XYZ file of C-alpha atoms in Angstrom:
172
model
C 45.647 86.935 -34.859
C 43.923 83.663 -33.620
C 42.405 81.204 -35.720
C 39.074 81.822 -38.479
C 37.469 77.867 -38.128
C 35.188 77.510 -41.002
C 32.503 75.439 -40.391
C 29.072 74.402 -41.376
C 27.723 71.700 -43.239
C 29.329 68.912 -46.098
C 29.062 70.689 -48.861
C 28.964 74.735 -47.640
C 31.516 75.377 -48.803
C 34.223 75.565 -46.111
C 37.739 74.541 -48.220
C 36.683 76.253 -51.540
C 36.371 79.136 -49.454
C 38.990 78.387 -47.668
C 41.182 78.570 -50.487
C 39.753 81.966 -51.557
C 40.128 83.408 -48.296
C 43.479 82.939 -48.256
C 43.777 85.751 -50.800
C 43.147 87.714 -47.980
C 44.121 86.858 -45.655
C 48.189 85.862 -45.119
C 47.287 82.735 -42.693
C 47.771 79.206 -43.089
C 45.227 76.870 -44.871
C 44.294 73.554 -42.333
C 41.749 71.024 -43.866
C 41.198 68.951 -41.063
C 39.832 65.679 -43.927
C 42.425 65.723 -45.737
C 44.432 66.162 -41.880
C 43.226 63.332 -40.394
C 43.658 61.583 -43.285
C 47.593 61.530 -43.003
C 47.490 60.856 -39.683
C 45.531 57.950 -39.849
C 46.643 56.779 -43.214
C 43.797 56.295 -45.004
C 40.492 57.516 -45.931
C 37.531 59.539 -44.284
C 35.318 56.813 -45.743
C 37.783 53.583 -44.640
C 38.557 55.406 -41.075
C 34.149 55.520 -40.645
C 35.027 51.800 -41.826
C 37.648 50.191 -39.667
C 36.977 52.902 -36.834
C 33.681 54.009 -37.271
C 32.736 57.181 -36.892
C 33.581 58.267 -33.139
C 37.198 56.687 -33.818
C 36.886 60.248 -36.657
C 35.112 62.123 -34.160
C 38.108 61.424 -31.143
C 40.587 61.579 -34.533
C 38.910 64.863 -35.253
C 38.791 66.465 -31.333
C 42.683 64.730 -31.071
C 43.823 66.729 -34.042
C 42.282 70.538 -33.299
C 43.907 70.616 -29.766
C 47.394 70.316 -31.493
C 46.296 72.459 -34.344
C 44.593 75.298 -31.986
C 48.140 75.934 -30.471
C 49.177 77.641 -33.629
C 48.060 81.235 -35.331
C 46.554 82.167 -38.002
C 45.244 79.680 -39.550
C 42.288 78.921 -41.635
C 40.817 76.304 -40.957
C 38.534 73.992 -42.710
C 36.826 71.754 -39.933
C 34.522 68.885 -40.776
C 30.886 69.015 -40.832
C 30.644 66.911 -36.793
C 32.821 69.182 -35.090
C 30.967 71.431 -33.248
C 28.881 67.957 -32.138
C 30.873 68.229 -29.905
C 31.380 70.679 -27.053
C 34.900 70.179 -26.168
C 35.579 71.149 -30.152
C 33.483 74.253 -29.962
C 34.843 75.062 -26.316
C 39.106 75.275 -28.078
C 37.782 76.945 -31.231
C 36.076 80.015 -29.182
C 39.118 80.214 -27.148
C 41.637 80.386 -29.863
C 39.796 82.095 -32.809
C 36.965 82.676 -34.987
C 34.072 80.575 -35.237
C 32.476 81.278 -38.796
C 29.299 78.916 -40.363
C 28.983 78.727 -44.148
C 25.530 78.642 -44.109
C 23.524 76.549 -47.607
C 20.342 75.654 -48.224
C 19.795 71.617 -48.484
C 19.220 71.913 -51.793
C 22.203 73.073 -52.442
C 24.400 71.404 -49.961
C 22.494 68.190 -51.874
C 23.697 69.894 -54.796
C 26.962 68.924 -54.038
C 27.555 66.301 -52.447
C 25.406 63.554 -53.738
C 27.097 61.510 -55.804
C 30.597 62.514 -53.959
C 31.788 59.177 -52.118
C 34.166 60.482 -49.503
C 31.337 61.428 -47.576
C 30.294 58.254 -45.799
C 27.587 60.556 -44.025
C 25.528 61.328 -47.238
C 26.570 58.486 -48.801
C 23.511 57.746 -50.938
C 21.139 60.243 -49.138
C 18.005 61.836 -50.438
C 17.549 65.115 -50.352
C 15.002 64.738 -47.801
C 17.366 63.075 -45.393
C 20.064 65.418 -45.651
C 17.556 67.872 -44.505
C 16.899 66.063 -42.356
C 20.035 65.815 -40.892
C 20.866 69.936 -41.326
C 17.874 70.389 -38.866
C 19.485 67.705 -36.484
C 22.731 69.847 -36.018
C 20.753 73.768 -36.670
C 21.209 74.202 -33.198
C 24.845 73.043 -32.676
C 25.996 75.496 -35.674
C 23.974 78.686 -34.090
C 25.360 77.967 -31.514
C 28.841 77.594 -31.784
C 29.235 80.186 -35.055
C 30.565 84.110 -34.008
C 29.616 85.034 -37.443
C 27.607 83.767 -39.937
C 27.580 84.229 -44.349
C 25.258 82.840 -46.211
C 27.382 81.077 -48.861
C 24.444 78.752 -51.743
C 24.607 81.576 -53.940
C 26.837 84.206 -53.359
C 30.440 83.395 -55.279
C 33.463 82.036 -53.254
C 34.648 84.942 -54.121
C 31.396 86.692 -52.344
C 31.626 84.858 -49.425
C 35.712 85.447 -48.302
C 35.084 88.852 -48.589
C 31.655 89.080 -46.998
C 33.973 87.053 -44.041
C 36.632 90.083 -43.816
C 34.290 92.254 -43.508
C 32.104 90.434 -40.715
C 35.974 90.028 -39.044
C 37.009 93.329 -39.628
C 33.160 95.451 -38.604
C 33.257 92.966 -35.484
C 36.896 93.930 -34.013
C 37.972 90.535 -34.760
C 41.245 91.562 -37.252
C 43.693 93.175 -35.929
């Protein structure tokens, strides 16, 4: 089977859902942010500080182009991966894009105070809402499947994804 790409705003639950999905599907998990940190030898905040957001996005696209060549992976993507049309094209041609959608309030609750997210550090709920709104069309246009991840348990979200993949003929 092709890859499953988990997209969504930071705090939507991509990493937690990836780990739970592995209980349903015998796939390898790839955490893109962790892989970028290993490759770059820096944390995400350090990459943003030294190379800027564009430097991080370049590393993200380079990594995606490499890992997308493998199959049977659950890939937890960075929240902004859909901002680059090249990334969306790579993901669509090598797998199914699953969007995890959570309310701004839930996302804010999950990410506030997390200093490992440079684009969200110190942001208010209203600023988070603006960021989500600015990315909304990118997520909608990229996603093959959308699953709500705010009030659902991680296990239910993973189960819903597997059901949607099966209903859409994407489990083969």
